[in-house]
XYZ file of N, CA, C and O in Angstrom:
688
model
N 142.439 82.365 86.368
C 141.330 82.908 87.114
C 140.220 83.288 86.149
O 140.443 83.996 85.188
N 139.027 82.795 86.418
C 137.884 83.104 85.566
C 137.293 84.448 85.957
O 137.189 84.775 87.121
N 136.912 85.182 84.936
C 136.210 86.431 85.239
C 134.712 86.166 85.173
O 134.225 85.535 84.247
N 134.005 86.639 86.187
C 132.558 86.462 86.231
C 131.892 87.778 85.877
O 132.386 88.845 86.229
N 130.788 87.704 85.173
C 130.062 88.957 84.910
C 129.585 89.539 86.239
O 129.207 88.815 87.144
N 129.642 90.852 86.332
C 129.228 91.519 87.564
C 127.711 91.494 87.663
O 127.014 92.014 86.804
N 127.221 90.859 88.706
C 125.782 90.805 88.935
C 125.485 91.423 90.290
O 126.249 91.288 91.232
N 124.378 92.096 90.341
C 123.943 92.692 91.598
C 122.553 92.150 91.902
O 121.690 92.101 91.021
N 122.370 91.733 93.137
C 121.077 91.148 93.498
C 120.029 92.244 93.662
O 120.350 93.405 93.914
N 118.793 91.849 93.538
C 117.681 92.775 93.709
C 117.705 93.376 95.110
O 117.502 94.563 95.309
N 117.985 92.536 96.103
C 118.029 92.988 97.490
C 119.111 94.053 97.691
O 118.900 95.077 98.331
N 120.284 93.838 97.116
C 121.375 94.810 97.220
C 120.978 96.122 96.558
O 121.233 97.208 97.088
N 120.338 96.035 95.412
C 119.890 97.235 94.713
C 118.883 98.016 95.566
O 118.995 99.230 95.716
N 117.913 97.326 96.155
C 116.911 97.992 96.972
C 117.528 98.638 98.216
O 117.132 99.722 98.614
N 118.512 97.994 98.821
C 119.201 98.595 99.960
C 119.902 99.879 99.532
O 119.885 100.879 100.234
N 120.540 99.842 98.376
C 121.236 101.020 97.858
C 120.283 102.162 97.569
O 120.586 103.330 97.833
N 119.100 101.854 97.048
C 118.103 102.884 96.774
C 117.662 103.534 98.084
O 117.523 104.751 98.176
N 117.482 102.727 99.123
C 117.105 103.266 100.425
C 118.147 104.232 100.964
O 117.824 105.305 101.477
N 119.406 103.893 100.834
C 120.483 104.780 101.281
C 120.500 106.046 100.438
O 120.644 107.160 100.957
N 120.317 105.924 99.147
C 120.311 107.085 98.264
C 119.198 108.052 98.655
O 119.393 109.259 98.669
N 118.028 107.523 98.986
C 116.916 108.382 99.374
C 117.197 109.061 100.713
O 116.734 110.158 100.966
N 117.963 108.436 101.586
C 118.257 108.997 102.905
C 119.341 110.064 102.859
O 119.458 110.868 103.774
N 120.143 110.107 101.812
C 121.274 111.037 101.761
C 120.916 112.493 102.037
O 121.632 113.158 102.788
N 119.826 113.042 101.481
C 119.525 114.445 101.791
C 119.312 114.700 103.282
O 119.517 115.792 103.756
N 118.917 113.692 104.047
C 118.668 113.883 105.473
C 119.916 113.676 106.321
O 119.937 114.077 107.476
N 120.950 113.068 105.794
C 122.141 112.802 106.595
C 122.760 114.077 107.144
O 123.295 114.089 108.243
N 122.689 115.172 106.410
C 123.245 116.424 106.898
C 122.475 116.942 108.106
O 122.956 117.808 108.826
N 121.281 116.401 108.370
C 120.498 116.821 109.526
C 121.013 116.193 110.811
O 120.734 116.674 111.898
N 121.720 115.093 110.694
C 122.227 114.405 111.877
C 123.388 115.216 112.428
O 124.341 115.525 111.726
N 123.317 115.542 113.716
C 124.281 116.463 114.318
C 125.737 116.044 114.099
O 126.596 116.876 113.828
N 126.042 114.774 114.210
C 127.423 114.320 114.071
C 127.966 114.632 112.680
O 129.091 115.080 112.531
N 127.146 114.431 111.646
C 127.603 114.660 110.282
C 127.287 116.066 109.795
O 127.979 116.611 108.968
N 126.217 116.647 110.295
C 125.789 117.953 109.817
C 126.526 119.120 110.423
O 126.358 120.244 110.002
N 127.376 118.875 111.440
C 128.054 119.978 112.096
C 129.163 120.574 111.250
O 129.639 121.654 111.510
N 129.601 119.864 110.251
C 130.641 120.379 109.366
C 130.210 120.175 107.920
O 129.658 119.159 107.562
N 130.485 121.155 107.116
C 130.197 121.030 105.694
C 131.369 120.334 105.026
O 132.390 120.082 105.649
N 131.258 120.052 103.752
C 132.279 119.284 103.035
C 133.676 119.877 103.166
O 134.662 119.157 103.209
N 133.789 121.184 103.256
C 135.111 121.814 103.319
C 135.752 121.677 104.692
O 136.902 122.020 104.872
N 135.001 121.192 105.689
C 135.546 121.038 107.022
C 135.261 122.222 107.927
O 135.618 122.214 109.094
N 134.621 123.262 107.417
C 134.298 124.416 108.248
C 132.959 124.181 108.940
O 132.099 123.486 108.398
N 132.781 124.746 110.119
C 131.521 124.534 110.834
C 130.327 125.078 110.048
O 130.417 126.112 109.409
N 129.237 124.348 110.116
C 128.002 124.797 109.469
C 127.382 125.908 110.317
O 127.496 125.915 111.529
N 126.706 126.852 109.685
C 126.133 127.977 110.413
C 124.833 127.594 111.123
O 124.562 128.067 112.205
N 124.024 126.760 110.531
C 122.753 126.363 111.140
C 122.311 125.036 110.545
O 122.666 124.715 109.415
N 121.542 124.275 111.297
C 121.054 123.008 110.728
C 120.091 123.290 109.579
O 119.439 124.333 109.555
N 119.985 122.384 108.625
C 119.073 122.600 107.501
C 117.617 122.583 107.965
O 117.279 121.933 108.937
N 116.778 123.314 107.277
C 115.348 123.339 107.588
C 114.665 122.226 106.806
O 115.006 121.970 105.661
N 113.683 121.603 107.435
C 112.966 120.508 106.803
C 111.466 120.708 106.958
O 110.990 121.243 107.957
N 110.725 120.256 105.960
C 109.269 120.248 106.011
C 108.830 118.882 105.507
O 109.337 118.402 104.492
N 107.913 118.253 106.198
C 107.382 116.969 105.756
C 105.866 117.022 105.834
O 105.299 117.535 106.794
N 105.218 116.512 104.809
C 103.763 116.371 104.803
C 103.465 114.896 104.601
O 103.936 114.284 103.648
N 102.709 114.331 105.511
C 102.378 112.917 105.441
C 100.886 112.766 105.182
O 100.077 113.486 105.752
N 100.548 111.814 104.348
C 99.145 111.529 104.037
C 98.867 110.091 104.429
O 99.613 109.191 104.050
N 97.828 109.871 105.201
C 97.448 108.526 105.608
C 96.120 108.214 104.955
O 95.064 108.631 105.451
N 96.173 107.527 103.832
C 95.004 107.285 103.006
C 93.883 106.521 103.670
O 92.727 106.670 103.310
N 94.186 105.695 104.640
C 93.134 104.933 105.302
C 92.665 105.603 106.580
O 91.928 105.029 107.353
N 93.129 106.809 106.814
C 92.681 107.558 107.977
C 93.502 107.267 109.220
O 94.396 106.432 109.225
N 93.163 107.988 110.275
C 93.848 107.847 111.554
C 92.824 107.922 112.672
O 91.668 108.251 112.443
N 93.270 107.665 113.859
C 92.446 107.883 115.039
C 92.831 109.257 115.575
O 93.890 109.417 116.184
N 92.012 110.295 115.325
C 92.396 111.667 115.686
C 92.894 111.853 117.121
O 93.845 112.597 117.336
N 92.309 111.191 118.119
C 92.833 111.400 119.475
C 94.308 110.982 119.636
O 94.982 111.446 120.536
N 94.782 110.095 118.758
C 96.169 109.640 118.861
C 97.143 110.534 118.092
O 98.343 110.337 118.158
N 96.652 111.495 117.333
C 97.504 112.378 116.515
C 97.174 113.837 116.802
O 96.808 114.601 115.916
N 97.284 114.243 118.042
C 96.943 115.609 118.411
C 97.914 116.126 119.462
O 98.703 115.373 120.019
N 97.834 117.419 119.710
C 98.665 118.051 120.736
C 97.881 119.196 121.363
O 97.020 119.791 120.728
N 98.209 119.487 122.612
C 97.611 120.623 123.323
C 98.735 121.502 123.827
O 99.754 121.015 124.299
N 98.535 122.796 123.738
C 99.537 123.719 124.221
C 100.594 123.994 123.168
O 100.435 123.676 121.996
N 101.699 124.585 123.626
C 102.773 124.946 122.709
C 104.112 124.893 123.428
O 104.179 124.880 124.655
N 105.167 124.839 122.644
C 106.515 124.880 123.185
C 106.858 123.685 124.046
O 106.343 122.580 123.865
N 107.731 123.915 125.019
C 108.234 122.835 125.870
C 107.139 122.199 126.720
O 107.281 121.065 127.167
N 106.031 122.923 126.953
C 104.932 122.399 127.762
C 103.862 121.676 126.939
O 102.838 121.270 127.486
N 104.075 121.542 125.642
C 103.082 120.906 124.776
C 102.809 119.475 125.236
O 103.722 118.724 125.529
N 101.536 119.126 125.307
C 101.124 117.765 125.648
C 100.870 117.013 124.351
O 99.964 117.372 123.593
N 101.666 115.993 124.103
C 101.565 115.227 122.861
C 100.747 113.966 123.074
O 100.814 113.334 124.130
N 99.986 113.596 122.061
C 99.209 112.362 122.118
C 100.142 111.163 121.994
O 101.342 111.302 121.742
N 99.578 109.996 122.142
C 100.358 108.754 122.130
C 101.204 108.585 120.861
O 102.372 108.223 120.927
N 100.642 108.854 119.697
C 101.382 108.670 118.445
C 102.463 109.725 118.236
O 103.433 109.487 117.535
N 102.309 110.894 118.835
C 103.297 111.974 118.680
C 104.328 111.995 119.800
O 105.313 112.733 119.727
N 104.142 111.207 120.833
C 105.054 111.210 121.978
C 106.521 110.956 121.610
O 107.409 111.536 122.233
N 106.840 110.151 120.591
C 108.255 109.995 120.232
C 108.935 111.305 119.807
O 110.156 111.393 119.772
N 108.164 112.340 119.514
C 108.715 113.641 119.133
C 108.891 114.567 120.338
O 109.173 115.754 120.187
N 108.752 114.056 121.541
C 108.768 114.870 122.754
C 110.021 115.732 122.870
O 109.943 116.882 123.307
N 111.165 115.228 122.491
C 112.395 116.021 122.620
C 112.403 117.228 121.684
O 113.190 118.149 121.865
N 111.524 117.237 120.691
C 111.456 118.333 119.724
C 110.352 119.341 120.038
O 110.101 120.240 119.240
N 109.683 119.215 121.152
C 108.537 120.077 121.483
C 108.779 121.563 121.220
O 107.930 122.209 120.619
N 109.891 122.143 121.666
C 110.070 123.587 121.449
C 110.132 123.983 119.969
O 109.881 125.125 119.618
N 110.444 123.031 119.087
C 110.587 123.339 117.664
C 109.478 122.715 116.825
O 109.548 122.695 115.604
N 108.439 122.199 117.449
C 107.395 121.437 116.769
C 106.111 122.248 116.643
O 105.704 122.929 117.577
N 105.498 122.183 115.483
C 104.174 122.764 115.258
C 103.233 121.636 114.870
O 103.504 120.908 113.922
N 102.143 121.486 115.581
C 101.130 120.493 115.238
C 99.890 121.269 114.818
O 99.297 121.998 115.612
N 99.517 121.151 113.564
C 98.386 121.883 113.004
C 97.191 120.939 112.939
O 97.295 119.828 112.430
N 96.061 121.392 113.421
C 94.853 120.561 113.375
C 93.633 121.457 113.177
O 93.729 122.682 113.247
N 92.496 120.823 112.922
C 91.254 121.561 112.779
C 91.066 122.258 111.445
O 90.192 123.101 111.308
N 91.869 121.917 110.462
C 91.722 122.537 109.143
C 90.561 121.902 108.395
O 90.261 120.721 108.566
N 89.912 122.669 107.547
C 88.824 122.146 106.723
C 89.014 122.649 105.298
O 89.236 123.838 105.077
N 88.953 121.752 104.347
C 89.142 122.091 102.944
C 87.806 121.953 102.219
O 87.416 120.862 101.823
N 87.110 123.053 102.050
C 85.793 123.048 101.396
C 85.861 122.434 99.996
O 84.946 121.741 99.561
N 86.965 122.679 99.277
C 87.093 122.179 97.907
C 87.273 120.661 97.836
O 87.210 120.081 96.753
N 87.512 120.012 98.965
C 87.680 118.562 98.973
C 86.351 117.832 99.152
O 86.309 116.608 99.120
N 85.274 118.554 99.335
C 83.978 117.919 99.538
C 83.180 117.890 98.240
O 83.285 118.785 97.405
N 82.424 116.830 98.056
C 81.534 116.719 96.906
C 82.204 116.383 95.589
O 81.582 116.499 94.541
N 83.484 115.977 95.632
C 84.185 115.648 94.381
C 84.642 114.194 94.346
O 85.420 113.808 93.492
N 84.163 113.392 95.270
C 84.590 111.998 95.326
C 85.747 111.851 96.295
O 86.581 112.739 96.423
N 85.786 110.731 96.954
C 86.767 110.563 98.025
C 88.214 110.542 97.522
O 89.092 111.125 98.141
N 88.487 109.916 96.401
C 89.881 109.817 95.966
C 90.458 111.136 95.456
O 91.468 111.593 95.993
N 89.880 111.769 94.463
C 90.503 113.016 94.018
C 90.408 114.125 95.064
O 91.346 114.891 95.261
N 89.285 114.188 95.765
C 89.079 115.272 96.716
C 89.925 115.172 97.969
O 90.203 116.167 98.612
N 90.333 113.988 98.328
C 91.107 113.821 99.553
C 92.609 113.828 99.316
O 93.382 113.885 100.257
N 93.054 113.753 98.086
C 94.496 113.758 97.821
C 94.924 114.896 96.906
O 95.939 115.522 97.152
N 94.168 115.169 95.870
C 94.601 116.086 94.823
C 94.820 117.521 95.242
O 95.557 118.250 94.589
N 94.209 117.950 96.337
C 94.390 119.333 96.756
C 94.680 119.471 98.247
O 94.512 120.530 98.817
N 95.163 118.422 98.848
C 95.389 118.435 100.287
C 96.425 119.476 100.718
O 96.325 120.054 101.789
N 97.413 119.755 99.887
C 98.448 120.727 100.246
C 98.270 122.079 99.567
O 99.061 122.993 99.791
N 97.247 122.208 98.735
C 97.020 123.498 98.077
C 95.689 124.127 98.478
O 95.558 125.346 98.487
N 94.694 123.301 98.778
C 93.377 123.823 99.120
C 92.614 124.355 97.921
O 91.515 124.864 98.057
N 93.184 124.240 96.734
C 92.559 124.779 95.523
C 91.485 123.831 94.997
O 91.538 122.626 95.215
N 90.521 124.395 94.291
C 89.482 123.587 93.658
C 90.101 122.793 92.517
O 90.924 123.307 91.760
N 89.723 121.533 92.393
C 90.202 120.693 91.301
C 89.310 120.873 90.088
O 88.156 121.280 90.196
N 89.850 120.537 88.940
C 89.112 120.688 87.691
C 88.771 119.318 87.131
O 89.617 118.427 87.097
N 87.542 119.155 86.672
C 87.133 117.904 86.033
C 87.731 117.825 84.643
O 88.098 118.835 84.054
N 87.797 116.603 84.103
C 88.255 116.407 82.735
C 89.745 116.143 82.624
O 90.416 115.800 83.591
N 90.269 116.320 81.409
C 91.648 115.936 81.095
C 92.690 116.939 81.579
O 93.843 116.592 81.761
N 92.316 118.179 81.767
C 93.279 119.199 82.192
C 93.347 119.207 83.716
O 92.332 119.359 84.389
N 94.544 119.023 84.257
C 94.728 119.013 85.704
C 94.929 120.433 86.215
O 95.675 121.211 85.633
N 94.263 120.737 87.304
C 94.472 122.017 87.969
C 94.229 121.803 89.451
O 93.156 121.386 89.864
N 95.235 122.079 90.237
C 95.078 121.885 91.672
C 95.827 122.924 92.485
O 95.901 122.832 93.692
N 96.409 123.915 91.855
C 97.127 124.948 92.584
C 98.541 124.525 92.952
O 98.926 123.378 92.810
N 99.301 125.484 93.455
C 100.668 125.213 93.909
C 100.584 124.757 95.358
O 99.977 125.419 96.199
N 101.201 123.626 95.656
C 101.126 123.077 97.007
C 102.121 123.767 97.934
O 103.144 124.300 97.508
N 101.814 123.755 99.221
C 102.624 124.451 100.216
C 104.060 123.932 100.244
O 104.997 124.707 100.455
N 104.264 122.641 100.023
C 105.633 122.116 100.012
C 106.444 122.708 98.872
O 107.643 122.979 99.025
N 105.813 122.969 97.746
C 106.536 123.551 96.614
C 106.779 125.045 96.808
O 107.782 125.580 96.351
N 105.892 125.726 97.521
C 106.124 127.128 97.873
C 107.356 127.213 98.780
O 108.245 128.045 98.583
N 107.424 126.325 99.773
C 108.580 126.299 100.671
C 109.856 125.913 99.931
O 110.923 126.484 100.178
N 109.767 124.943 99.024
C 110.942 124.527 98.256
C 111.496 125.694 97.448
O 112.711 125.906 97.383
N 110.623 126.465 96.851
C 111.056 127.633 96.072
C 111.709 128.671 96.984
O 112.737 129.256 96.647
N 111.122 128.896 98.155
C 111.636 129.903 99.086
C 113.033 129.534 99.614
O 113.888 130.398 99.775
N 113.269 128.246 99.872
C 114.527 127.805 100.464
C 115.475 127.139 99.463
O 116.457 126.533 99.859
N 115.213 127.261 98.163
C 116.013 126.541 97.169
C 117.495 126.890 97.192
O 118.328 126.070 96.834
N 117.850 128.084 97.610
C 119.260 128.484 97.652
C 119.998 127.879 98.845
O 121.215 127.871 98.873
N 119.265 127.366 99.828
C 119.875 126.837 101.041
C 120.132 125.336 100.995
O 120.674 124.777 101.941
N 119.722 124.681 99.930
C 119.852 123.227 99.886
C 120.154 122.753 98.478
O 119.765 123.380 97.502
N 120.861 121.642 98.393
C 121.190 121.076 97.083
C 119.958 120.447 96.435
O 119.850 120.384 95.221
N 119.027 119.965 97.252
C 117.810 119.322 96.753
C 116.617 119.984 97.420
O 116.233 119.610 98.516
N 116.018 121.015 96.796
C 114.956 121.754 97.468
C 113.682 120.953 97.724
O 112.946 121.245 98.644
N 113.424 119.930 96.932
C 112.192 119.173 97.113
C 112.410 117.718 96.748
O 113.010 117.411 95.720
N 111.914 116.843 97.595
C 111.943 115.417 97.331
C 110.531 114.913 97.564
O 110.045 114.879 98.697
N 109.838 114.580 96.490
C 108.445 114.162 96.566
C 108.383 112.654 96.376
O 108.816 112.135 95.350
N 107.876 111.961 97.368
C 107.776 110.508 97.333
C 106.308 110.099 97.302
O 105.450 110.806 97.810
N 106.043 108.963 96.745
C 104.683 108.441 96.706
C 104.712 106.935 96.811
O 105.769 106.315 96.764
N 103.551 106.352 96.932
C 103.514 104.898 97.083
C 102.784 104.198 95.948
O 102.673 102.989 95.958
N 102.289 104.919 94.977
C 101.654 104.248 93.848
C 101.999 104.962 92.551
O 102.269 106.158 92.533
N 102.005 104.210 91.488
C 102.321 104.751 90.178
C 101.167 105.607 89.663
O 100.009 105.251 89.853
N 101.469 106.737 89.038
C 100.381 107.506 88.431
C 99.805 106.736 87.249
O 100.557 106.131 86.475
N 98.510 106.710 87.130
C 97.866 106.026 86.015
C 96.891 106.990 85.350
O 96.477 107.978 85.944
N 96.540 106.677 84.137
C 95.610 107.536 83.406
C 94.189 107.015 83.557
O 93.963 105.868 83.908
N 93.253 107.865 83.292
C 91.849 107.480 83.367
C 91.084 108.446 84.250
O 91.608 109.469 84.692
N 89.838 108.094 84.495
C 88.954 108.966 85.250
C 88.200 108.184 86.303
O 87.883 107.019 86.123
N 87.882 108.867 87.402
C 86.964 108.317 88.386
C 85.563 108.457 87.815
O 85.342 109.183 86.847
N 84.603 107.828 88.436
C 83.219 107.912 87.982
C 82.672 109.327 87.982
O 81.685 109.623 87.318
N 83.303 110.226 88.687
C 82.826 111.606 88.771
C 83.577 112.543 87.813
O 83.516 113.756 87.964
N 84.314 111.987 86.844
C 85.019 112.716 85.791
C 86.229 113.521 86.280
O 86.636 114.483 85.654
N 86.799 113.134 87.427
C 88.065 113.716 87.871
C 89.180 112.750 87.503
O 89.033 111.535 87.652
N 90.283 113.278 87.028
C 91.409 112.450 86.629
C 91.919 111.609 87.797
O 91.995 112.078 88.941
N 92.302 110.373 87.497
C 92.901 109.508 88.504
C 94.251 110.041 88.946
O 94.719 109.750 90.040
N 94.878 110.906 88.141
C 96.164 111.493 88.520
C 96.055 112.272 89.843
O 97.024 112.342 90.594
N 94.906 112.836 90.143
C 94.729 113.530 91.416
C 94.876 112.574 92.601
O 95.196 112.996 93.701
N 94.603 111.317 92.393
C 94.609 110.344 93.469
C 95.989 109.788 93.787
O 96.167 109.141 94.805
N 96.965 110.001 92.912
C 98.280 109.405 93.140
C 99.322 110.395 93.632
O 100.477 110.025 93.793
N 98.949 111.628 93.871
C 99.901 112.648 94.322
C 99.243 113.579 95.337
O 98.084 113.915 95.198
N 100.010 114.000 96.348
C 99.506 115.035 97.235
C 100.269 116.339 97.014
O 99.940 117.361 97.586
N 101.306 116.309 96.178
C 102.104 117.508 95.911
C 102.121 117.781 94.428
O 102.213 116.868 93.627
């Protein structure tokens, strides 16, 4: 019998990465989350916070809600969350003064979760983002207090307005 070197395809690797990224959320699923590893019932479901950034914008009428609780009226894009109405908060109408006048890329991403003024030049300053404040507050309740994902690699350099490009590749 010939021994073959162990090879793994790119597709198999990518599938595995997807499962690995999903693992922190598996405990949220009622069937699996109802018991902890020791077999004893869990006291409460884990708390989750998600912040999504849509770089190309949205149609505001499709991402809104009226009212609160079980009677909340959800827009077309939020309707799939209807079963979660009593536990859902939809925040709208916020304005970030520090995001204006600094260029669209750094101003629209670099301080979206902190609201802090950004600093020009090589030194980055954008404040502590709300997701990291929550991660610190709940760090004892979870094995992974924060999972920050992005869709582009951070690169070095500056925008024409002297703000670091690093502000454009992260919202947290």
